[in-house]
Every structure is written in C-alpha cells, then in structure tokens.
XYZ file of C-alpha atoms in Angstrom:
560
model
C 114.718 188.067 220.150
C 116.729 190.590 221.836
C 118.036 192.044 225.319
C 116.874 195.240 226.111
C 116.039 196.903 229.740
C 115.172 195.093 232.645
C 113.075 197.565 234.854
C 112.297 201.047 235.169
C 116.106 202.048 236.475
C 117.590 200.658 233.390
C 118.828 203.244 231.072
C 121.357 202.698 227.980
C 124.125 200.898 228.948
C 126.671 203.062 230.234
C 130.254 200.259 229.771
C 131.505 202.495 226.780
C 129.239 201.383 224.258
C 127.881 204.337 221.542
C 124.465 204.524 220.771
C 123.215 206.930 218.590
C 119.522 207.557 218.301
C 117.770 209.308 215.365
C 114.206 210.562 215.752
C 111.955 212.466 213.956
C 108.153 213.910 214.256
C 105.623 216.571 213.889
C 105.518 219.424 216.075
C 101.817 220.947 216.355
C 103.491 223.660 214.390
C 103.793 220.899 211.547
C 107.940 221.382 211.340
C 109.519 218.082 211.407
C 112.503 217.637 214.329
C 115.747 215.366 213.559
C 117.746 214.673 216.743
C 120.637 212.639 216.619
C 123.270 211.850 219.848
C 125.738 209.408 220.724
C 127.718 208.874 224.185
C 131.366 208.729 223.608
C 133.914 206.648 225.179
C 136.549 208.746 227.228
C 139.446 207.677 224.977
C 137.198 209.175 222.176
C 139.243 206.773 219.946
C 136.243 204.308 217.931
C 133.989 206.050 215.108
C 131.399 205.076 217.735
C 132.264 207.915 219.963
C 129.571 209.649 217.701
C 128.515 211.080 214.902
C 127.832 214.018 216.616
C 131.451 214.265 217.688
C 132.469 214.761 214.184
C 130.433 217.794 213.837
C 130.825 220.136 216.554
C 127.748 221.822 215.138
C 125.497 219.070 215.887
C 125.737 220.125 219.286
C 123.802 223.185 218.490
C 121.332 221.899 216.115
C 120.518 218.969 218.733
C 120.357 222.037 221.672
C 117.763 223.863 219.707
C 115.430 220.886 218.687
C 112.954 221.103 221.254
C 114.931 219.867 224.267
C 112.896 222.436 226.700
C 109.806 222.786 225.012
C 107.087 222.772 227.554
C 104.300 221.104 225.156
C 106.951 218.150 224.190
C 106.783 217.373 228.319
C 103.737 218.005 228.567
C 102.725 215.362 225.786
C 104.855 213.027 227.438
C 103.279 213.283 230.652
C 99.792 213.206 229.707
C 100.562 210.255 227.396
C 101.518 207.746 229.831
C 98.054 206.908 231.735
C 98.407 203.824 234.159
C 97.798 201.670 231.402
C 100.501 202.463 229.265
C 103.896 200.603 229.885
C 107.080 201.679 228.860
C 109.679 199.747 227.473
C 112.174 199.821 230.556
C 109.020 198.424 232.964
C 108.903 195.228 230.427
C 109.640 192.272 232.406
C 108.876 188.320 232.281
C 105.557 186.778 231.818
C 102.074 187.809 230.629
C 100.983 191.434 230.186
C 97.930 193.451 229.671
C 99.676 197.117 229.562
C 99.736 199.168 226.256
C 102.790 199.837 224.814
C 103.578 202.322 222.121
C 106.063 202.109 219.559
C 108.025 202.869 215.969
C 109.085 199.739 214.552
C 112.262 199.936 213.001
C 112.748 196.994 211.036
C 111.685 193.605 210.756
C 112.960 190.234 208.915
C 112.531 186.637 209.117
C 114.225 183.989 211.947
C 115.129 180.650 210.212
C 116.806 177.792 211.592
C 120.452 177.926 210.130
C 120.868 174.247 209.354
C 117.132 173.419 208.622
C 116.372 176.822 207.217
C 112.699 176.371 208.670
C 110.918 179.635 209.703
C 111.322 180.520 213.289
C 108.931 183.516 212.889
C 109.324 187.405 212.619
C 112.024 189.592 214.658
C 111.727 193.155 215.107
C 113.118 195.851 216.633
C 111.060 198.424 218.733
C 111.488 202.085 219.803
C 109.116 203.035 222.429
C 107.775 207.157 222.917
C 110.351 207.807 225.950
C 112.544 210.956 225.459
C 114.535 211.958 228.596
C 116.977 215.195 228.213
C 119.881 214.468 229.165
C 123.021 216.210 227.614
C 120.675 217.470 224.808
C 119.899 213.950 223.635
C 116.202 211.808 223.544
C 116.344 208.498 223.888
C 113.857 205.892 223.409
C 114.022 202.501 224.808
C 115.130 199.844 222.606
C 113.303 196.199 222.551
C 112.929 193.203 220.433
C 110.134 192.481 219.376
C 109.203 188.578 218.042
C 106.017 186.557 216.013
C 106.340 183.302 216.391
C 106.032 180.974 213.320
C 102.062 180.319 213.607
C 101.188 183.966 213.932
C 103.408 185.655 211.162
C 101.402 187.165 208.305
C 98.709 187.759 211.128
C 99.347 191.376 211.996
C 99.936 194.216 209.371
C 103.145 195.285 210.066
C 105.408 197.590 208.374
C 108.617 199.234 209.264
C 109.019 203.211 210.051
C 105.281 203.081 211.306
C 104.331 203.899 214.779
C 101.717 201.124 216.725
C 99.775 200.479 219.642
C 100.022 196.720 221.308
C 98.277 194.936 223.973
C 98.049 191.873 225.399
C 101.843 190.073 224.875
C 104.583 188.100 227.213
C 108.003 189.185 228.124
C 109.639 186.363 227.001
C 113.608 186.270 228.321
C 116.056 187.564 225.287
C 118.568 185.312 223.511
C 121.597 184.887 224.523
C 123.525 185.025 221.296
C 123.313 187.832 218.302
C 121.270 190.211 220.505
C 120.387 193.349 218.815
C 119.206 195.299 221.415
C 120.333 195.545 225.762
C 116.985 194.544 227.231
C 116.734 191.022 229.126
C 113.193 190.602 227.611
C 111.070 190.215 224.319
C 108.305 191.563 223.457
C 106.589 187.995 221.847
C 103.092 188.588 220.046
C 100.888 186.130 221.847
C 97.104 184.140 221.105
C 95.164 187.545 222.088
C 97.685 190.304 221.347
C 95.857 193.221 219.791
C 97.965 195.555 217.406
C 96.277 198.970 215.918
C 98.718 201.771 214.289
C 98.710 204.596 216.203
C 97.304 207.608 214.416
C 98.757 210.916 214.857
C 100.635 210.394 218.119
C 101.116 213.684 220.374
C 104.620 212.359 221.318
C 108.353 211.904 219.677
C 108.950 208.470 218.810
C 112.760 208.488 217.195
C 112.715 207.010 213.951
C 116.176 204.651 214.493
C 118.539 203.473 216.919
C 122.428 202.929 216.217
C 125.015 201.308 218.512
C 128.383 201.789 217.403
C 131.451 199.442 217.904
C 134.860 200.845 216.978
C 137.629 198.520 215.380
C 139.144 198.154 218.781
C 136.013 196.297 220.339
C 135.069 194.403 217.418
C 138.441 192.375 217.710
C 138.036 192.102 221.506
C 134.475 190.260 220.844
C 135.619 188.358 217.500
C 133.683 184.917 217.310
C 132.023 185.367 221.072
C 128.523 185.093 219.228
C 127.094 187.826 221.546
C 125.934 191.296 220.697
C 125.398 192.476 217.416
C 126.208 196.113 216.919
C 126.737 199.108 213.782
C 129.655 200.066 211.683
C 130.067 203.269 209.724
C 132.925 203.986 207.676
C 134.676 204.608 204.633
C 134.862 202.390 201.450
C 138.000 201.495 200.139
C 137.844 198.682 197.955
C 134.141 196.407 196.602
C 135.214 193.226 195.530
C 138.674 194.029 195.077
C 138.014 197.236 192.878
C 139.412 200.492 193.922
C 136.540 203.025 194.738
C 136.593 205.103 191.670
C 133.886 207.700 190.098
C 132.634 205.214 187.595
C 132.869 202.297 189.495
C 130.329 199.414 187.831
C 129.135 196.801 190.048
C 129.111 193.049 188.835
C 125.814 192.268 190.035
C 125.593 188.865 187.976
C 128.337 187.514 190.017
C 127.493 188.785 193.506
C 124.270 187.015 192.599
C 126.128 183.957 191.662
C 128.566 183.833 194.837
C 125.155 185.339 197.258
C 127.416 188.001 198.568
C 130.216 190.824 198.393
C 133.574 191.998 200.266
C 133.890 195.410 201.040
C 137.182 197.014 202.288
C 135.964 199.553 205.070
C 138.079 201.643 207.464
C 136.595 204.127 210.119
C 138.209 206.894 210.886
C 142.294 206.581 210.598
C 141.827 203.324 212.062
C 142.726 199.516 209.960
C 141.019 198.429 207.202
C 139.189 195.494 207.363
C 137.262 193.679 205.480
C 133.083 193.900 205.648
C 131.122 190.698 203.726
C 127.515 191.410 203.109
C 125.527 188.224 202.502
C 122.191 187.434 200.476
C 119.901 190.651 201.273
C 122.108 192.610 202.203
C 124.259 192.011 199.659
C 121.257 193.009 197.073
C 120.178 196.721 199.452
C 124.097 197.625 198.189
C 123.970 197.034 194.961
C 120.711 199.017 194.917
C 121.868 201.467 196.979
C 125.002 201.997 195.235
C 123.680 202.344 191.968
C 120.893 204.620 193.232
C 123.732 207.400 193.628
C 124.368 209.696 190.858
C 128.028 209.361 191.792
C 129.745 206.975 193.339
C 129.099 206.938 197.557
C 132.018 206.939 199.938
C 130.390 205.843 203.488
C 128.740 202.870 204.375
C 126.977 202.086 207.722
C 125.642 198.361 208.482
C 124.068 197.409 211.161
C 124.221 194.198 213.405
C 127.757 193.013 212.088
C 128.950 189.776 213.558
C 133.169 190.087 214.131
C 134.966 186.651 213.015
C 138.213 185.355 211.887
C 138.015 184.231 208.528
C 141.066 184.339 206.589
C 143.093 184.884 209.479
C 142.020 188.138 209.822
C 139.258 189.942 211.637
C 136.447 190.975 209.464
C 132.759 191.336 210.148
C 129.760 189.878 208.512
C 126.209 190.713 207.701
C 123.296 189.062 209.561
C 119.565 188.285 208.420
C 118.293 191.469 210.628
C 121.704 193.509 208.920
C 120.406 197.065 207.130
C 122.780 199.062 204.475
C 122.989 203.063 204.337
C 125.457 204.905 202.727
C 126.256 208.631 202.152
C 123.047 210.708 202.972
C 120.605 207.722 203.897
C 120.470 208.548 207.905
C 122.225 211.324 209.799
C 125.588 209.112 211.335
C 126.124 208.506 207.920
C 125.832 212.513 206.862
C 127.834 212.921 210.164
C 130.889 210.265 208.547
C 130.891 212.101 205.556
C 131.097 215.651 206.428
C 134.202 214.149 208.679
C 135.104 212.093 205.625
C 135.021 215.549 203.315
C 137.018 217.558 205.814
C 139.457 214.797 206.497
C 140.234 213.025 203.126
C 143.767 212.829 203.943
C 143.625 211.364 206.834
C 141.327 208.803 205.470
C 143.066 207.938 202.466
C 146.524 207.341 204.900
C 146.143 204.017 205.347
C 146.587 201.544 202.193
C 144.156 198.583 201.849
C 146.432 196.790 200.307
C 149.387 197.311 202.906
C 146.661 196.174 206.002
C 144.690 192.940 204.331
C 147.464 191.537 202.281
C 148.136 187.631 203.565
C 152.253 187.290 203.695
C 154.203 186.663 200.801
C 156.254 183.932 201.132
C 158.197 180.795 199.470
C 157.566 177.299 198.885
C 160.367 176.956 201.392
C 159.497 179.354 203.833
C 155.739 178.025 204.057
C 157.284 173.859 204.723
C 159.186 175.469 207.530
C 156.164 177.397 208.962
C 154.201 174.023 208.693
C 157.063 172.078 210.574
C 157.406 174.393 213.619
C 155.272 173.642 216.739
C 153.565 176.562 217.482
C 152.296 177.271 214.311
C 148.599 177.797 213.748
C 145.845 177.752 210.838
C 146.703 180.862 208.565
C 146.809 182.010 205.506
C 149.703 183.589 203.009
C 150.811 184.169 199.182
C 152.913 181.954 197.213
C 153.600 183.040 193.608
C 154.635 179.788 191.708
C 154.754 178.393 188.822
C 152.677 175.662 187.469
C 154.167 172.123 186.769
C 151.534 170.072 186.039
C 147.632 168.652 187.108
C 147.969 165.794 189.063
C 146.155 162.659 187.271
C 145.153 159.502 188.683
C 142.408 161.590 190.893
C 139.512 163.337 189.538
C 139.896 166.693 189.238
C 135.970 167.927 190.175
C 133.181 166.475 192.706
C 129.755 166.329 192.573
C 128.097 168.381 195.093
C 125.056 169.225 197.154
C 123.808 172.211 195.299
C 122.201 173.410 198.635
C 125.354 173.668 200.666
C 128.034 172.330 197.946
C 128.785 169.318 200.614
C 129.579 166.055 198.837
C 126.878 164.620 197.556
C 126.866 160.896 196.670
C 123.794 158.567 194.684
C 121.284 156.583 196.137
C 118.567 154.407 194.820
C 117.006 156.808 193.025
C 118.601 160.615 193.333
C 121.486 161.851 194.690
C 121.874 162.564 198.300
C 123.916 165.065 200.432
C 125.863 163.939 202.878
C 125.993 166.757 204.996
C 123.481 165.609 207.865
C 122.668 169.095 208.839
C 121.601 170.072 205.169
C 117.934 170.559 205.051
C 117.901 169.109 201.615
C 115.922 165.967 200.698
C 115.939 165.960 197.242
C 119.374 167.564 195.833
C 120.653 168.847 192.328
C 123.938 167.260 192.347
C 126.301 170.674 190.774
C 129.951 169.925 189.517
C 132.806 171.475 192.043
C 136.824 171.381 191.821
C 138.645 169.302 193.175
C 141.895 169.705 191.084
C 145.487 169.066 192.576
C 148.345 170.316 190.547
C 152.368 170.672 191.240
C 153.517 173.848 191.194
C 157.104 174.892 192.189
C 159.673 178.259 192.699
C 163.385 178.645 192.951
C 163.281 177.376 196.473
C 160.976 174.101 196.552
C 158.302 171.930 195.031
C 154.119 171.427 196.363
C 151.262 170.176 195.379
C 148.443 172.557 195.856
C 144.437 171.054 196.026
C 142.217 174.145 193.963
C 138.312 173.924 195.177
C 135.706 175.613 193.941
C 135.395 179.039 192.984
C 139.266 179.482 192.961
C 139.084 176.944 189.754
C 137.112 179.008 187.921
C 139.709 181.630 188.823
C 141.984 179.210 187.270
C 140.839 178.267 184.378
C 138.383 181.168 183.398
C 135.327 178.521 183.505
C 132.869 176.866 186.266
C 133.409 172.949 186.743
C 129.744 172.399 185.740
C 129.880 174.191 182.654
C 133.409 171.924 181.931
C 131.163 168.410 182.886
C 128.048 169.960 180.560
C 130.364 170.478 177.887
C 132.267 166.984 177.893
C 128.636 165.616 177.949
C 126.953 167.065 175.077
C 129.674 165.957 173.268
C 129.926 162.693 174.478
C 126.389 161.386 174.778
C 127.444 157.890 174.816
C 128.976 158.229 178.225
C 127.427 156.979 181.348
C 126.825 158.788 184.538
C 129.796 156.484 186.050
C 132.051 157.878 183.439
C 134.671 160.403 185.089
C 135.165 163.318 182.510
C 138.942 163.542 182.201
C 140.763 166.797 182.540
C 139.782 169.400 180.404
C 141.730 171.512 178.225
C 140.827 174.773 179.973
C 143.103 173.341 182.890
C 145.575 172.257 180.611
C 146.816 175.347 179.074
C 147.663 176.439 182.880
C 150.527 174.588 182.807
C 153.347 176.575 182.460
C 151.800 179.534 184.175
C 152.671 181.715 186.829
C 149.959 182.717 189.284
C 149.786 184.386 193.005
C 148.360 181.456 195.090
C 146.125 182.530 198.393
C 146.659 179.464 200.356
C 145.630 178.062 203.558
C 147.663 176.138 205.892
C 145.238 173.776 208.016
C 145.070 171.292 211.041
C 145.861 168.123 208.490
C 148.988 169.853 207.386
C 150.580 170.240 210.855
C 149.091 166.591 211.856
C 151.788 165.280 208.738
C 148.175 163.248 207.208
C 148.952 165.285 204.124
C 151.243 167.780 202.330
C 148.903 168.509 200.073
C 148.090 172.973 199.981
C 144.493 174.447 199.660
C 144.427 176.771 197.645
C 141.914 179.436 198.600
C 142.226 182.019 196.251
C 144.578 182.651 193.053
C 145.051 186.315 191.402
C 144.793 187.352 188.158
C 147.954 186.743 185.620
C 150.146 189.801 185.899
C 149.616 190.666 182.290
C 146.439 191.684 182.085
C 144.514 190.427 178.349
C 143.549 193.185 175.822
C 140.465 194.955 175.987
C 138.881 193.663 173.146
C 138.906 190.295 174.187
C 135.678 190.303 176.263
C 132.536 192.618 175.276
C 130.940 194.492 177.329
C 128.663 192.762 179.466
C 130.117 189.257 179.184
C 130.121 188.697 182.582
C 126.339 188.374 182.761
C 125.925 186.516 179.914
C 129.025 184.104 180.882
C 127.111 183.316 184.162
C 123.949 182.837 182.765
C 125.263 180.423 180.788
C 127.291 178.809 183.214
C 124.016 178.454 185.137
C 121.899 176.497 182.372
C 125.249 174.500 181.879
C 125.505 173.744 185.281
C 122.145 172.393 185.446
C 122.045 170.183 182.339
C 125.220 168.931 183.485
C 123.263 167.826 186.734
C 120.193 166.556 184.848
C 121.995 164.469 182.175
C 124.145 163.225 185.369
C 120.921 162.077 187.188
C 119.000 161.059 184.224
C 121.828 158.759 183.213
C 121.534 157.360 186.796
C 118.171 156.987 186.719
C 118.156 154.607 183.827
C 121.310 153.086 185.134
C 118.999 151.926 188.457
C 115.784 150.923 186.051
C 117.831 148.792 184.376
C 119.507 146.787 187.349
C-alpha cells in the first residue's frame, strides 16, 4: 500500500526527488519506443539527477521518440471516455471508474513478527503521458489484494489491465513505494480483464532515485522507499574481479549478501540484499557472460547498522544490473567513460570500523559521551573462558533463546510466530584475549564462531553426541577442540561496544565479526567445492544435533 497522487493537479513530486520513467509500446507502424527521463536536482550532485544526465545523447533519442506525434495525442484523447479514471483523479472511498494500467511488479505483504499473509502489493503505471521537457510520465499507484482475495485474479507483472469496481483506500504511512495518498485495494466486485492491444503508451517501469546525500538524511525514518544504481565494488567481501564465483551455498545459509556499492564519485556504502533478493543476484550475476559492474535496486530502506549507513532490501525490492533496464545502460556507459573516477575511492579506506587498542577501546567506553559503535582490535588469544557454556540452544526460527517445556522446546521470543521450534546450537563462547597495551574478555555469538573455529556450533553438539550416546539432553557438551587450538592465535576482532558496557553491568566485548588469519592456508587444503558440501553437512548435523537433543528430552519427560 502506497502514496501516490491525490487529485487531478498532482503531478510528480517536484522537492528534488529523481524519477525516472521507462516505457515502451507499439506504434501502429509496429516499431517499439523506449523513453527514459529523470528530473535532476539543481546541485546535480546524487546519481539520481538521471540517467539521462549521464548521456547527453539521451536527450536526442528521448526528443525523437514520438513526443509530437499527432496519432500518440490523439490516442490519448480518444482513450479517456468519461468512464475512464486516471490515476491522479484516484481518491478515498468506493469507485466504479475504469482504470487502465501496466503492472510493474507484485509480491507478498506478511506480518513481520507473525509472518501471516497480509495479501498482494503492487505497483501500477496508468496510460498518462504528458510532454513536458521531452519526457512521458505515467502516474504511479499502489495497488493491494487483501488476504481473502489473493490467488483470485490472474495477475502477472509487465502486462497491461483493465479494472473496475475498487476503493481508494488511504496509503501507508511507512515504506511507501510510490507518492500517491491512496491505494488502489481490489474489492468483493472488482472486475479485472487484460487489456488487449491498447492504442496508448503505457511505460513499462518507474524509478525514483535517492543519491547518497538523502539516503543519510532519511536513515531509520521508516518512510519512503526509493532506487539505487551504482557501481559494485566488493560482494561479500570479494573484490569484483573477471572470474568472480559466487558462494551461493552460504548466502543460502546466512538468507542474504553485502554488496559494497558507490554511485558516482560519491562513498561507498554498503547494500544487504535479503532472502529474494538475495537469490535474483545470484541469478542475475551468473547469467552474465562476464562479470557485471552496475547494480540498481529498488525500494532500499537506509539504516545504521554497524555504525554506518547502509541500505537494505525490502520484500517489494527488484535487482538489475548492467543492461537489464535503461538507468542501468545509462550507469554504465558513465561507468565505461569514467572508470577512473569510479575506481578513486577505496572500499576499504570508507567502510573500515577504527583500528584501535585494548587500551584505547576501555577509554572510549569510560568517557561520557560515547555512543554504541563499532571498531577493530587485533589481539591475541589467551584462553576460552570455562565455568560458562560456550553455545546456546536456539529458536531455529529467529535464533532467540529457546528453553524446554513439557514436551518440546519453546522460544522465548514472544513476537516469534513459532509454536513448535527446532531448538539449533548457537555460540555463546567468551574467551580472554590481550595486546601490548591491556587485557578483555570478548563474548563470540553466532556466525562469528564459525569464523573462529572453521565449524557451526550444531555440527560441534552433533558431533560430541554421536560419540557420546550415553549422554543426556541435560548434559552440557564441554568445549571442543576446534576452539581449543585458537588459543594462541592472533585474529582482527570486529567488535561492538553496547549500552551494557557504558552502564558498567559488564566488561565483557561482543564480538561481531573476526577476519581471516593473516596467513592465508595452502591451496590444496580445501577442494573445490567444499563450501557446499561443508554446509550441507553442517545442515544435517545441525538437525540431528536438535533431534537427538529433543528426543533425549522427550524420554527424559515420559519417564518423570
């Protein structure tokens, strides 16, 4: 559900905002026409100030594609009988006009705690095309099923439709994908046909823009969702290179991806695609002969996470790269005229957290207006803390704590939607480490353990188990060797300094994230395509873990 135009004045949004809208149809000639515009801020400093900015050409190609071409206004004209109502004159309430339309996309609404279906969001271009400055623009709405009704109409995106009978229902407020103040909500006795061979444009895409500059100024405000196009320059921590391989098994494992992206000659920062749109990359990446430079997403939410601003993928998120849609062709022509201006600014220079000592991170801790951040600490490690168990069992739905009932184990996150829970092995490992300047203890969770040690903390507990069948499900596996040959080592910590540590409850360092050793292991050590294999394993290892666990608590409850 998404704001659009409130009445038949509104036009795009004219606060600075790009927009860039793509369209393409038959001409009764049978030529296809691509136009593609933006409106650029005055500074002219964001990526969003168009593609067409970056090719001065485009001015010329969009000037000759029909903008004067007496049968397109004619069409237009004649199209729009009483009946018809355009995407601007969509207000509140029940309506019985016609409106006409190219859907764009469509994906699911869940609840994010409950992850129950909320229905089907869409997003609708209607058949308006006004010249102005060479550009046609359509009107931009959401569109929404609820729940009840999805599956009811045929609906597929790219394809052009005729509805009638639906309510303007009032747009969200937060994560709106499009400026109109209404929805266009499928109702009881809404009646939806495709509309064959339409006499009219309807642009195939819509794209707003937000530069660097205005994704910080509206980091974590929930609202608007807009597009970013830019330049790759690091996928999971790999340089882009011309054989670059993906490791699809464990961006399946982890349900998402980082991607180092700057626009322009602006910062780098870093992109994280989740779940689907995590998968459309690696699809889209491999589909490439050779390796793609650009990558646009759409509907980005800017946050802080790692005290940094980066911007995520949402559910209604899409992926292009290189040639997919004409911004992106726009980037890289820029891109291939411009490589060295692109390649001026250093990933590593612009995401790296600060380097610092034992020392220097106590005294950052002890001074009053410090807040929650993150830096590097390259130690050495002492020891693993005993006396505490070094893993956690865990909701495998949202990898809160999970702890047994009666008869299963139970998650004690209240917002998980999880009844019934596998319970999956986590760290939860404190060890001393220490430099020349001072002594810590740093707490390693999850996935930074296996960074650790080389292995998952399930497939650890699954191992200690089959070889210990005796054991009980109240037995705590002691610590394994795999954590034991760290000590001695000297890694580069990522860790985060938190509320607790400034309230003085604990000293105690999370460790987010710890870098390879700086001797890298020889080649042979690992064949080719381990990684797969290692987390397939890790999987069924994870899971017998969590069977014998509850199996062995099971009994444990039958038998009093």
């Amino acid at each position: 559900m998404e704001p659009t135009r409130n009445s038949s004045s509104s036009t795009e949004r004219t606060s600075g905002k790009k927009t860039v809208v793509s369209s393409a149809s038959a001409k009764p000639n049978g030529k296809s026409i691509v136009v593609s515009s933006a409106s650029a801020k005055p500074n002219g400093k964001s990526i969003a100030s168009s593609a067409t900015a970056m090719t001065p050409s485009a001015h010329a190609s969009v000037g000759t594609a029909n903008p004067m071409n007496p049968e397109a206004t004619t069409g237009l004209s004649s199209a729009h009988r009483d009946q018809v109502m355009l995407f601007r004159d969509v207000s509140l309430g029940p309506q019985e006009a016609e409106l006409r339309f190219r859907l764009i996309h469509l994906w699911e609404a869940r609840n994010p705690n409950t992850k129950i279906l909320i229905g089907q969001e869409m997003l609708l271009i209607d058949e308006e095309v006004c010249f102005q400055f060479f550009t046609y623009f359509g009107t931009v709405i959401q569109g929404f099923v609820p729940a009840g009704r999805v599956g009811t109409f045929d609906l597929s995106a790219g394809s052009v439709y005729k509805l009638t009978n639906f309510f303007g229902s009032r747009s969200k407020i937060q994560y709106r994908v499009a400026d109109h103040s209404a929805t266009v909500s499928f109702s009881w006795n809404s009646s939806l046909s495709v509309f064959e061979n339409p006499p009219v444009l309807f642009p195939v895409d819509r794209f707003r823009f937000h530069s660097y500059d205005e994704f910080r100024a509206n980091c974590d405000s929930k609202g608007d969702l807009y597009d970013y196009v830019g330049h790759m320059k690091l996928v999971n921590g790999q340089t882009i290179s011309e054989h670059m391989v993906l490791d699809e098994a464990d961006i399946a494992e982890k349900r998402h991806l980082c991607v180092h992206v700057q626009a322009l000659d602006g910062p780098v920062m870093k992109l994280y695609l989740w779940d689907q749109a995590a998968s459309d990359f690696c699809q889209k990446f491999k589909s490439y002969g050779g390796t793609p430079s650009v990558l646009l997403v759409t509907t980005v939410n800017p946050k802080h996470l790692g005290g940094t601003l980066a911007i995520t993928s949402m559910s209604s998120s899409r992926v292009f790269m290189d040639s997919d849609v004409q911004p992106s062709k726009d980037y890289l022509e820029w891109l291939n005229s411009n490589a060295e201006i692109a390649n001026s600014v250093a990933a590593e220079v612009v995401t790296k957290p600060e380097a610092v000592t034992l020392e220097e991170l106590f005294t950052y801790i002890k001074q009053e207006t410090s807040k929650v951040a993150w830096f590097e600490c390259t130690a050495t490690i002492d020891d693993v803390v005993r006396g505490s168990p070094w893993y956690y069992i865990s909701c495998g739905g949202c990898n809160s704590k999970a702890f047994k009932g009666h008869t299963s184990m139970i998650c004690n996150n209240k917002k998980c939607w999880k009844t019934e829970i596998t319970g999956v092995p986590q760290y939860l490992t404190k060890i001393s480490v220490y430099d020349k300047s001072e002594q810590a203890v740093f707490v390693i969770l999850g996935d930074a353990g296996k960074e650790l040690s080389g292995k998952h903390a399930a497939e650890l507990v699954a191992t200690y188990f089959e070889s210990n069948e005796g054991v009980g499900a109240d037995h705590c596996v002691p610590i394994p060797q795999a954590l034991l040959d760290t000590i001695g080592q000297t890694r580069k910590f990522i860790v985060k300094v938190s509320d607790h540590n400034f309230s003085g409850k604990t000293q105690t360092i999370t460790v987010t994230k710890i870098l390879p050793l700086a001797v890298a292991l020889p080649a042979t050590s690992e064949e080719p395509g381990a990684s797969s294999g290692f987390g397939n394993s890790a999987g069924d290892r994870a899971r017998k873990a969590a069977e014998i666990l509850e199996a062995d608590e099971a009994k444990r409850c039958k038998s009093g």
